[in-house]
Short mmCIF file of C-alpha atoms in Angstrom, two decimals:
data_model
loop_
_atom_site.label_atom_id
_atom_site.label_comp_id
_atom_site.label_asym_id
_atom_site.label_seq_id
_atom_site.Cartn_x
_atom_site.Cartn_y
_atom_site.Cartn_z
CA MET A 1 43.55 -32.76 10.56
CA VAL A 2 40.17 -33.31 12.22
CA THR A 3 38.49 -36.55 13.20
CA GLY A 4 35.28 -36.64 11.20
CA TYR A 5 32.81 -39.23 9.96
CA ASN A 6 32.50 -41.26 6.77
CA GLU A 7 29.25 -42.27 5.04
CA THR A 8 28.64 -45.06 7.54
CA GLY A 9 29.17 -42.82 10.55
CA ALA A 10 32.61 -44.23 11.40
CA PRO A 11 35.29 -41.75 12.53
CA ILE A 12 37.98 -40.85 9.99
CA CYS A 13 40.76 -38.25 9.78
CA VAL A 14 40.00 -35.36 7.41
CA ASP A 15 42.61 -32.99 5.98
CA SER A 16 41.46 -29.57 7.16
CA GLY A 17 42.26 -25.94 7.88
CA GLY A 18 43.81 -23.04 6.00
CA MET A 19 42.63 -19.45 5.61
CA GLU A 20 41.88 -19.83 1.91
CA TYR A 21 39.57 -22.78 2.57
CA LEU A 22 37.97 -21.18 5.63
CA ALA A 23 37.09 -18.15 3.51
CA THR A 24 35.38 -20.31 0.89
CA HIS A 25 33.33 -22.17 3.50
CA ILE A 26 32.23 -18.86 5.07
CA LYS A 27 31.23 -17.41 1.70
CA GLU A 28 29.22 -20.51 0.83
CA LEU A 29 27.34 -20.41 4.14
CA SER A 30 26.76 -16.65 3.88
CA SER A 31 25.31 -17.04 0.39
CA GLU A 32 22.55 -19.23 1.86
CA ASN A 33 21.32 -16.48 4.18
CA PRO A 34 21.75 -12.72 3.67
CA ASN A 35 21.31 -12.17 7.42
CA THR A 36 24.68 -13.69 8.31
CA PHE A 37 27.18 -12.50 10.90
CA VAL A 38 30.74 -13.77 11.18
CA VAL A 39 32.22 -13.67 14.68
CA SER A 40 35.34 -14.87 16.48
CA ALA A 41 35.89 -15.84 20.11
CA GLY A 42 39.39 -14.31 20.06
CA ASP A 43 43.06 -15.27 19.72
CA SER A 44 43.28 -14.33 16.06
CA MET A 45 46.77 -12.97 16.77
CA GLY A 46 49.78 -13.96 18.83
CA ALA A 47 51.66 -17.27 18.84
CA SER A 48 51.06 -17.16 15.10
CA PRO A 49 53.08 -18.59 12.21
CA LEU A 50 56.11 -16.64 11.04
CA LEU A 51 54.22 -15.68 7.87
CA SER A 52 51.91 -13.52 9.99
CA ALA A 53 54.03 -12.77 13.06
CA LEU A 54 56.89 -11.25 11.07
CA PHE A 55 54.46 -8.54 9.94
CA GLN A 56 52.84 -7.83 13.33
CA ASP A 57 49.94 -10.16 12.37
CA GLU A 58 48.71 -7.64 9.82
CA PRO A 59 48.32 -10.46 7.22
CA THR A 60 45.87 -12.28 9.51
CA ILE A 61 43.80 -9.14 10.06
CA LYS A 62 43.72 -8.45 6.33
CA ALA A 63 42.51 -12.00 5.72
CA LEU A 64 39.80 -11.66 8.38
CA ASN A 65 38.71 -8.40 6.79
CA MET A 66 38.39 -10.16 3.46
CA MET A 67 36.31 -12.91 5.08
CA GLY A 68 33.84 -10.36 6.41
CA LEU A 69 34.42 -10.83 10.14
CA ASP A 70 31.96 -8.62 12.05
CA PHE A 71 32.86 -8.94 15.75
CA SER A 72 35.56 -10.53 17.87
CA ALA A 73 36.09 -11.08 21.56
CA VAL A 74 39.55 -10.26 22.89
CA GLY A 75 41.64 -13.38 23.47
CA ASN A 76 44.65 -13.53 25.75
CA HIS A 77 47.00 -13.97 22.77
CA ASP A 78 45.53 -10.88 21.15
CA LEU A 79 47.31 -9.07 24.00
CA ASP A 80 50.72 -10.72 23.59
CA GLU A 81 52.10 -7.42 22.25
CA GLY A 82 50.17 -5.30 24.72
CA MET A 83 47.07 -3.14 24.77
CA GLY A 84 48.62 -0.42 22.63
CA GLU A 85 49.34 -2.82 19.78
CA LEU A 86 45.81 -4.24 19.95
CA MET A 87 44.47 -0.70 19.67
CA ARG A 88 46.67 -0.18 16.60
CA ILE A 89 45.30 -3.36 15.06
CA GLN A 90 41.76 -2.11 15.65
CA ASN A 91 42.27 1.44 14.44
CA GLY A 92 45.15 1.08 11.99
CA SER A 93 48.39 3.02 11.53
CA TYR A 94 51.85 2.37 10.18
CA GLN A 95 54.07 0.17 12.34
CA PRO A 96 57.58 -0.86 11.22
CA THR A 97 57.76 -4.66 11.03
CA ASP A 98 60.55 -7.18 10.77
CA GLY A 99 59.52 -7.67 7.14
CA ASN A 100 59.65 -5.05 4.41
CA LEU A 101 56.57 -5.95 2.35
CA SER A 102 55.07 -2.50 2.43
CA ASN A 103 55.71 0.92 3.90
CA SER A 104 52.08 1.92 3.51
CA SER A 105 49.82 2.56 6.47
CA PHE A 106 47.92 -0.41 7.84
CA GLU A 107 44.20 0.39 7.70
CA GLY A 108 43.30 -1.76 10.69
CA ALA A 109 40.50 -4.20 11.39
CA HIS A 110 37.22 -3.74 9.57
CA PHE A 111 35.57 -5.74 12.34
CA GLN A 112 34.94 -4.54 15.89
CA PHE A 113 36.58 -5.96 18.98
CA LEU A 114 34.08 -6.20 21.85
CA ALA A 115 35.29 -6.33 25.45
CA ALA A 116 32.73 -5.73 28.17
CA ASN A 117 34.99 -6.84 31.01
CA ILE A 118 38.32 -5.10 30.21
CA VAL A 119 38.37 -1.76 32.01
CA ASN A 120 40.97 1.01 31.94
CA GLU A 121 41.81 1.71 35.59
CA SER A 122 42.43 5.39 34.88
CA THR A 123 39.15 6.12 33.11
CA ASN A 124 37.01 3.26 34.43
CA ALA A 125 35.81 2.76 30.85
CA THR A 126 35.95 -0.37 28.74
CA ILE A 127 38.74 -0.41 26.17
CA PHE A 128 36.36 -1.47 23.39
CA PRO A 129 32.56 -1.38 23.19
CA ALA A 130 30.93 -3.85 25.56
CA TYR A 131 28.32 -4.86 23.03
CA ASN A 132 26.89 -4.18 19.59
CA ILE A 133 23.22 -4.02 18.66
CA THR A 134 22.50 -4.94 15.05
CA TYR A 135 19.05 -4.89 13.44
CA VAL A 136 17.80 -7.60 11.10
CA GLN A 137 14.47 -6.74 9.48
CA GLY A 138 13.80 -4.38 12.36
CA VAL A 139 14.60 -6.93 15.07
CA PRO A 140 17.50 -6.02 17.42
CA ILE A 141 20.23 -8.59 18.08
CA GLY A 142 22.80 -7.97 20.82
CA PHE A 143 26.37 -9.27 20.68
CA ILE A 144 28.37 -9.09 23.94
CA GLY A 145 32.16 -9.61 23.91
CA ILE A 146 33.87 -11.11 26.96
CA ALA A 147 37.58 -11.69 27.61
CA LEU A 148 39.04 -14.35 29.87
CA LYS A 149 39.08 -12.93 33.41
CA ASP A 150 42.39 -14.72 34.10
CA THR A 151 44.16 -12.99 31.21
CA PRO A 152 46.53 -11.05 33.54
CA TYR A 153 47.91 -14.37 34.82
CA ILE A 154 48.69 -15.84 31.40
CA VAL A 155 50.16 -12.88 29.54
CA THR A 156 53.21 -10.84 30.45
CA ALA A 157 52.05 -8.62 33.30
CA SER A 158 53.48 -5.41 31.84
CA LYS A 159 51.35 -5.86 28.71
CA VAL A 160 48.08 -5.39 30.62
CA LYS A 161 49.25 -3.09 33.41
CA GLY A 162 46.62 -0.49 34.20
CA PHE A 163 43.66 -2.62 33.12
CA ARG A 164 41.16 -4.67 35.13
CA PHE A 165 39.61 -7.91 33.87
CA LEU A 166 36.19 -8.29 35.47
CA ASP A 167 34.29 -11.46 36.29
CA GLU A 168 32.70 -12.94 33.16
CA ALA A 169 29.27 -13.91 34.49
CA THR A 170 28.77 -10.72 36.51
CA THR A 171 29.69 -8.59 33.50
CA ILE A 172 27.42 -10.53 31.17
CA ASN A 173 24.48 -10.04 33.51
CA GLU A 174 25.13 -6.31 33.73
CA GLN A 175 25.22 -5.98 29.95
CA VAL A 176 22.14 -8.19 29.49
CA LYS A 177 20.24 -5.89 31.86
CA LYS A 178 21.19 -2.91 29.68
CA LEU A 179 20.21 -4.68 26.48
CA LYS A 180 16.87 -5.82 27.89
CA SER A 181 16.09 -2.25 28.91
CA MET A 182 16.52 -1.29 25.25
CA GLY A 183 14.19 -4.03 24.06
CA VAL A 184 16.87 -6.48 22.96
CA LYS A 185 15.74 -10.06 23.59
CA THR A 186 18.03 -11.97 21.25
CA ILE A 187 21.48 -11.98 22.84
CA VAL A 188 24.68 -13.73 21.75
CA VAL A 189 27.73 -13.87 24.03
CA ILE A 190 31.12 -14.19 22.34
CA ILE A 191 33.51 -15.26 25.11
CA HIS A 192 37.17 -16.21 25.24
CA ASP A 193 36.63 -18.92 27.80
CA GLY A 194 35.49 -22.48 27.30
CA GLY A 195 35.37 -26.09 28.36
CA SER A 196 36.00 -29.55 27.06
CA GLN A 197 34.16 -32.77 26.30
CA GLU A 198 35.01 -36.37 25.48
CA GLY A 199 33.13 -36.83 22.20
CA LEU A 200 33.74 -35.82 18.59
CA TYR A 201 33.40 -32.29 17.26
CA ASN A 202 29.60 -32.15 17.14
CA GLU A 203 29.03 -33.79 20.51
CA SER A 204 28.97 -32.70 24.15
CA LEU A 205 29.90 -35.85 26.02
CA ASN A 206 30.69 -35.25 29.72
CA MET A 207 31.11 -31.50 29.33
CA SER A 208 33.38 -29.85 31.87
CA GLY A 209 35.31 -26.65 32.40
CA PRO A 210 34.84 -23.07 33.61
CA ILE A 211 32.33 -22.15 30.91
CA LEU A 212 29.70 -24.25 32.70
CA ASP A 213 29.87 -22.03 35.77
CA VAL A 214 29.62 -18.93 33.60
CA ILE A 215 26.54 -20.21 31.76
CA ASN A 216 24.76 -21.35 34.90
CA ALA A 217 25.33 -17.95 36.54
CA THR A 218 24.01 -15.83 33.68
CA ASP A 219 20.61 -14.43 32.77
CA ASP A 220 18.40 -16.80 30.76
CA GLU A 221 17.94 -14.06 28.17
CA VAL A 222 21.30 -15.08 26.68
CA ASP A 223 20.48 -17.41 23.79
CA VAL A 224 23.93 -18.44 22.54
CA PHE A 225 27.44 -18.74 23.96
CA ILE A 226 30.18 -18.82 21.31
CA THR A 227 33.27 -19.89 23.25
CA GLY A 228 37.03 -20.23 22.79
CA HIS A 229 40.38 -20.46 24.57
CA THR A 230 40.36 -24.19 25.35
CA HIS A 231 40.97 -25.27 21.72
CA GLN A 232 38.19 -27.84 22.03
CA ALA A 233 35.28 -28.65 19.74
CA TYR A 234 31.73 -29.15 21.00
CA ASN A 235 28.15 -28.43 20.11
CA ALA A 236 25.96 -28.41 23.22
CA VAL A 237 22.77 -27.20 24.81
CA ILE A 238 23.45 -26.20 28.43
CA ASP A 239 20.81 -24.67 30.67
CA GLY A 240 18.64 -24.27 27.58
CA ARG A 241 21.26 -22.25 25.65
CA LEU A 242 23.37 -23.16 22.61
CA VAL A 243 27.04 -23.48 23.57
CA THR A 244 29.62 -24.03 20.83
CA GLU A 245 33.36 -24.05 20.25
CA ALA A 246 35.15 -24.65 16.95
CA GLY A 247 38.46 -26.15 17.99
CA SER A 248 41.56 -24.23 16.93
CA ALA A 249 43.70 -23.15 13.98
CA GLY A 250 40.74 -22.82 11.62
CA ASN A 251 40.08 -26.54 11.36
CA LEU A 252 36.39 -26.12 12.19
CA LEU A 253 33.68 -23.54 11.58
CA THR A 254 30.46 -23.27 13.59
CA ASP A 255 27.21 -22.66 11.69
CA ILE A 256 24.45 -21.29 13.96
CA ASP A 257 20.91 -20.62 12.75
CA LEU A 258 18.48 -18.55 14.84
CA VAL A 259 14.83 -18.10 13.97
CA ILE A 260 13.54 -14.91 15.64
CA SER A 261 9.95 -13.80 16.08
CA ASN A 262 9.10 -10.43 14.53
CA GLU A 263 6.46 -9.98 17.24
CA THR A 264 8.42 -10.85 20.40
CA CYS A 265 11.95 -10.16 19.05
CA ASP A 266 13.04 -13.36 20.79
CA VAL A 267 14.48 -16.62 19.51
CA ILE A 268 11.83 -19.25 18.76
CA GLU A 269 14.08 -21.82 17.11
CA GLU A 270 17.81 -22.43 17.13
CA ARG A 271 20.24 -24.98 15.78
CA SER A 272 23.99 -25.29 15.39
CA ARG A 273 26.63 -27.55 13.89
CA ASN A 274 30.38 -27.63 13.63
CA ILE A 275 31.64 -28.02 10.06
CA ILE A 276 35.07 -29.32 9.10
CA VAL A 277 37.00 -26.74 7.07
CA SER A 278 37.78 -29.36 4.45
CA ARG A 279 40.19 -28.83 1.58
CA ASP A 280 38.06 -30.52 -1.07
CA ILE A 281 36.72 -27.13 -2.22
CA THR A 282 38.09 -24.28 -4.31
CA GLU A 283 40.49 -22.00 -2.48
CA ASP A 284 39.50 -18.37 -2.10
CA SER A 285 41.64 -16.65 -4.72
CA GLY A 286 41.94 -13.37 -2.85
CA ILE A 287 43.19 -15.03 0.32
CA SER A 288 45.56 -17.24 -1.69
CA GLU A 289 47.06 -14.16 -3.36
CA LEU A 290 47.48 -12.48 0.02
CA ILE A 291 49.26 -15.55 1.42
CA GLU A 292 51.58 -15.84 -1.58
CA GLU A 293 52.41 -12.14 -1.39
CA TYR A 294 53.64 -12.45 2.18
CA LYS A 295 55.13 -15.92 1.69
CA SER A 296 57.48 -14.60 -0.99
CA GLN A 297 58.82 -12.03 1.48
CA VAL A 298 59.28 -14.39 4.40
CA ALA A 299 60.60 -17.46 2.53
CA PRO A 300 64.33 -16.60 2.59
CA LEU A 301 64.25 -16.37 6.40
CA ALA A 302 61.70 -19.10 7.10
CA ASP A 303 63.34 -21.71 4.84
CA ARG A 304 66.88 -21.26 6.14
CA VAL A 305 68.08 -24.60 7.54
CA ILE A 306 69.57 -24.14 11.00
CA CYS A 307 70.22 -27.69 12.21
CA ASN A 308 69.56 -31.40 11.92
CA ILE A 309 67.71 -33.58 14.41
CA THR A 310 68.18 -37.32 14.82
CA GLU A 311 64.46 -38.06 15.37
CA ASN A 312 61.24 -36.35 16.43
CA ILE A 313 61.68 -34.06 19.44
CA THR A 314 58.22 -33.64 20.91
CA ASN A 315 56.48 -31.56 23.52
CA THR A 316 54.53 -34.60 24.76
CA ALA A 317 54.90 -34.74 28.53
CA SER A 318 55.82 -37.88 30.45
CA ASP A 319 53.94 -38.89 33.61
CA SER A 320 56.28 -36.63 35.56
CA GLY A 321 55.45 -33.66 33.33
CA GLU A 322 58.79 -33.51 31.50
CA SER A 323 59.10 -33.49 27.72
CA ALA A 324 62.01 -34.08 25.35
CA LEU A 325 61.52 -30.71 23.69
CA GLY A 326 61.07 -29.02 27.06
CA ASP A 327 64.52 -30.29 28.00
CA VAL A 328 66.00 -28.84 24.82
CA VAL A 329 64.35 -25.42 25.21
CA ALA A 330 65.45 -25.14 28.86
CA ASP A 331 68.98 -26.22 27.91
CA ALA A 332 69.06 -23.55 25.21
CA GLN A 333 68.16 -20.87 27.75
CA LEU A 334 70.78 -22.09 30.21
CA TYR A 335 73.40 -22.18 27.47
CA ALA A 336 72.60 -18.57 26.54
CA THR A 337 72.91 -17.27 30.12
CA SER A 338 75.41 -19.53 31.96
CA ASN A 339 78.40 -17.32 31.18
CA LEU A 340 78.99 -14.81 33.99
CA SER A 341 78.80 -11.89 31.57
CA ASN A 342 75.38 -13.09 30.42
CA GLY A 343 73.88 -13.74 33.86
CA GLY A 344 75.81 -16.64 35.38
CA ALA A 345 72.75 -18.94 35.46
CA VAL A 346 72.93 -22.47 36.88
CA ILE A 347 69.25 -23.32 36.25
CA ALA A 348 66.71 -22.48 33.54
CA PHE A 349 62.94 -22.91 33.81
CA MET A 350 60.52 -22.91 30.87
CA ASN A 351 56.72 -22.69 31.05
CA PRO A 352 55.19 -25.61 29.10
CA GLY A 353 52.54 -23.41 27.48
CA GLY A 354 55.27 -21.40 25.78
CA ILE A 355 56.35 -24.41 23.70
CA ARG A 356 53.83 -24.43 20.88
CA THR A 357 54.67 -27.40 18.63
CA ASP A 358 57.11 -30.27 18.01
CA LEU A 359 60.29 -30.56 15.96
CA VAL A 360 59.37 -33.24 13.45
CA TYR A 361 62.00 -35.34 11.67
CA ASP A 362 59.93 -35.91 8.52
CA GLN A 363 58.47 -32.40 8.27
CA ILE A 364 59.21 -30.76 4.93
CA SER A 365 58.05 -27.16 5.17
CA GLY A 366 60.48 -25.27 2.95
CA GLY A 367 62.05 -27.86 0.68
CA GLU A 368 64.58 -28.98 3.28
CA LEU A 369 65.76 -32.58 3.58
CA GLN A 370 64.52 -35.13 6.08
CA GLY A 371 65.77 -34.36 9.58
CA GLN A 372 66.59 -30.74 8.80
CA VAL A 373 65.03 -27.94 10.87
CA THR A 374 64.33 -24.53 9.36
CA TYR A 375 64.18 -21.17 11.07
CA GLY A 376 60.44 -21.12 10.45
CA GLU A 377 60.00 -24.44 12.25
CA ALA A 378 62.07 -23.22 15.20
CA PHE A 379 59.97 -20.05 15.30
CA SER A 380 56.80 -22.17 15.51
CA VAL A 381 58.17 -23.74 18.70
CA GLN A 382 58.99 -20.40 20.35
CA PRO A 383 56.82 -17.68 18.72
CA PHE A 384 56.29 -15.23 21.58
CA GLY A 385 59.44 -13.13 21.36
CA ASN A 386 60.11 -13.00 25.10
CA ASP A 387 63.47 -11.78 26.37
CA LEU A 388 65.37 -14.03 28.75
CA VAL A 389 65.72 -12.81 32.33
CA THR A 390 68.28 -14.09 34.82
CA MET A 391 67.66 -13.47 38.52
CA THR A 392 68.72 -14.67 41.95
CA LEU A 393 66.50 -16.99 44.00
CA ASN A 394 67.49 -18.85 47.13
CA GLY A 395 66.90 -22.56 47.70
CA THR A 396 63.72 -22.00 49.69
CA GLN A 397 62.26 -19.85 46.92
CA ILE A 398 63.12 -22.49 44.31
CA ASP A 399 61.31 -25.08 46.41
CA ALA A 400 58.30 -22.75 46.74
CA LEU A 401 58.37 -22.19 42.97
CA LEU A 402 58.16 -25.93 42.31
CA GLU A 403 55.23 -26.22 44.71
CA GLN A 404 53.37 -23.60 42.66
CA GLN A 405 53.21 -26.09 39.80
CA PHE A 406 50.34 -27.92 41.51
CA ASP A 407 46.68 -26.90 41.70
CA ASN A 408 47.69 -24.59 38.87
CA PRO A 409 45.70 -23.11 37.18
CA SER A 410 42.88 -24.80 39.12
CA LEU A 411 42.34 -27.40 41.82
CA GLY A 412 43.69 -30.79 40.76
CA SER A 413 45.53 -29.54 37.67
CA LYS A 414 49.22 -28.84 37.25
CA ARG A 415 51.73 -26.89 35.15
CA ILE A 416 55.09 -28.61 35.25
CA LEU A 417 57.97 -26.29 34.41
CA GLN A 418 60.58 -27.68 32.04
CA VAL A 419 64.08 -27.64 33.54
CA SER A 420 67.64 -27.50 32.26
CA LYS A 421 70.31 -30.17 32.45
CA GLY A 422 72.01 -30.61 35.82
CA PHE A 423 68.83 -29.72 37.70
CA SER A 424 66.64 -32.50 39.11
CA TYR A 425 63.99 -33.19 41.73
CA THR A 426 61.27 -35.65 42.76
CA TRP A 427 57.61 -34.87 43.35
CA ASN A 428 55.08 -37.05 45.16
CA GLU A 429 51.69 -37.49 43.55
CA ARG A 430 50.04 -38.46 46.84
CA ALA A 431 51.40 -35.65 48.97
CA PRO A 432 49.18 -32.64 49.75
CA THR A 433 49.53 -29.44 47.77
CA GLY A 434 52.38 -27.38 49.17
CA GLU A 435 54.29 -30.49 50.22
CA LYS A 436 54.69 -32.38 46.97
CA VAL A 437 58.40 -31.60 46.53
CA ASP A 438 60.90 -32.59 49.22
CA ILE A 439 63.52 -29.85 49.19
CA SER A 440 66.25 -32.45 49.82
CA SER A 441 65.45 -34.02 46.43
CA ILE A 442 66.15 -30.76 44.57
CA LYS A 443 69.68 -31.03 43.20
CA ILE A 444 72.07 -29.16 40.96
CA ASN A 445 74.63 -31.48 39.36
CA GLY A 446 73.85 -34.12 41.97
CA THR A 447 74.21 -31.87 45.04
CA SER A 448 71.13 -30.92 47.09
CA ILE A 449 70.40 -27.22 47.12
CA ASP A 450 70.93 -25.17 50.27
CA PRO A 451 67.70 -23.46 51.41
CA SER A 452 69.52 -20.22 52.22
CA SER A 453 72.06 -20.13 49.38
CA PRO A 454 71.51 -17.90 46.33
CA TYR A 455 71.26 -19.39 42.84
CA ARG A 456 71.18 -17.66 39.48
CA VAL A 457 68.07 -18.74 37.56
CA THR A 458 66.93 -17.99 34.00
CA MET A 459 63.44 -17.90 32.54
CA ASN A 460 61.57 -15.90 29.90
CA GLY A 461 60.11 -12.48 30.65
CA PHE A 462 56.59 -13.90 30.94
CA LEU A 463 57.60 -16.15 33.83
CA ALA A 464 59.81 -13.46 35.33
CA ASP A 465 56.68 -11.31 35.71
CA GLY A 466 54.93 -14.13 37.60
CA GLY A 467 53.04 -15.51 34.60
CA ASP A 468 51.06 -18.76 34.83
CA ASN A 469 50.63 -18.12 38.58
CA PHE A 470 54.34 -18.55 39.37
CA SER A 471 54.39 -15.56 41.69
CA VAL A 472 57.67 -16.60 43.35
CA MET A 473 59.46 -15.38 40.23
CA LYS A 474 58.50 -11.81 41.13
CA GLU A 475 60.68 -12.12 44.25
CA GLY A 476 63.87 -12.60 42.23
CA THR A 477 66.63 -10.03 42.67
CA ASP A 478 69.63 -8.77 40.65
CA ARG A 479 67.79 -9.16 37.38
CA MET A 480 69.62 -9.15 34.07
CA VAL A 481 67.72 -9.04 30.78
CA GLY A 482 69.31 -11.08 28.01
CA SER A 483 68.66 -12.07 24.43
CA PRO A 484 65.26 -13.00 22.96
CA ASP A 485 64.31 -16.59 23.73
CA LEU A 486 64.04 -17.44 20.03
CA ASP A 487 67.59 -16.23 19.40
CA ALA A 488 68.82 -18.46 22.23
CA PHE A 489 66.90 -21.42 20.85
CA VAL A 490 68.15 -20.96 17.28
CA ASN A 491 71.74 -20.49 18.44
CA TYR A 492 71.56 -23.68 20.51
CA LEU A 493 70.15 -25.69 17.60
CA GLU A 494 72.90 -24.41 15.30
CA THR A 495 75.65 -25.06 17.86
CA PHE A 496 74.66 -28.60 18.81
CA SER A 497 73.49 -29.97 15.47
CA PRO A 498 72.73 -32.83 14.94
CA LEU A 499 70.49 -32.70 17.98
CA ALA A 500 68.90 -35.65 19.80
CA PRO A 501 65.76 -35.46 21.97
CA GLY A 502 66.14 -34.44 25.60
CA SER A 503 66.76 -37.19 28.12
CA GLU A 504 63.51 -36.73 30.11
CA ASN A 505 65.23 -37.88 33.31
CA ARG A 506 65.33 -34.64 35.31
CA ILE A 507 61.89 -34.74 36.93
CA VAL A 508 60.93 -37.90 38.81
CA LEU A 509 57.36 -38.77 39.78
CA GLU A 510 56.85 -40.76 42.96
CA LYS A 511 53.44 -42.45 42.91
#
């Protein structure tokens, strides 16, 4: 759903999204202008629905091929399975999947990933081309692809080991210099970084975010910034350049028109608009057939009912940062690793960004009854396939870990870890960073932790590698790798059905 406008200009909710509808919208727009390019700002893969994830996201790539995608930046989720898997997606080859739809070789992406700022440390070369120059009626147009420079901090560290992610603005300027030397004066940057605004999808009210710094630091020869990552929608002109983002999950599509002079090879007129991917049009038959083909294979697994819930269990955080679903996920991880043979954990921590959606009481996705949860719905909550890791941290390290929640990922922001039952603490909103959590308030089953005592702690592999800037996790010792986090979650749901929302009383905010 997207908030759109009715005939009088009043905001309304519009049913939107879906690959088969996105394809139709793209084809209709392309038919209006033969000089059309289709580009993506990244994150086409990873954290994807079971329908795609079960087959290594090959269905998504096939759909994008059918839509005529030309270029894509590399998003952080495109690297969830590592650089090698992304290379396979680009180049194609057979890869056994959890599904058995086809044993034929996967032909790979017909479009080109562009990544000017991802460098192989061994060769000092970019992993994909930095840019592409395409000619329209003899006029060169340059497309530069840029990844999020902070990618190493938000994906599992081992997945990008051996690669450097360079500063976005500096890299753009270097590539613009090269393009200008070749006579390219129309330049489009496709970047997996973005911002936010307070208006509706075609507005730019009170724009903020890291993309502003990138734009203001780059050469004026860049005409357009097509942005992503922040899952926001905006249509702006910043520092004289078009800056757009089309939300997330295919609910919006950005239409950009550039009028270029044949004499100067530069843009003389530009306009853009975000379009709702409405469902009041004919579905693309080819995409629909592709979806049905994979859906028939995945349905027996996806539609299996695993538990009942008593009401909605949401990932909406309270003022303290705790959520009902966060409680449940952390409890599931503790339950899976509390036995001595499985790690002997007394605490489990879960990164909030790893919980992708809610468990909804009224959701009917596979013909199940009200209140029933299917395997596919559980997968949508925990789609990353991380293994659980149990390690030893002392009380001082646990306190330091909790302090790393603040000014994370940037000054004034916070990432509050979800915690398992029996663990509690208080944090002070007014206290300075580094002193927000009083170690005496950190308790396990009502007893304050001892700064020097060891405690067995569980988290997913992403956090265990120091992901989301929780570097304390890398200090943990006596590590034991356990089951996949999804397996732990599904087992917990099955064991404790019918399941009520978490209590949301473990993290206390002192204002």
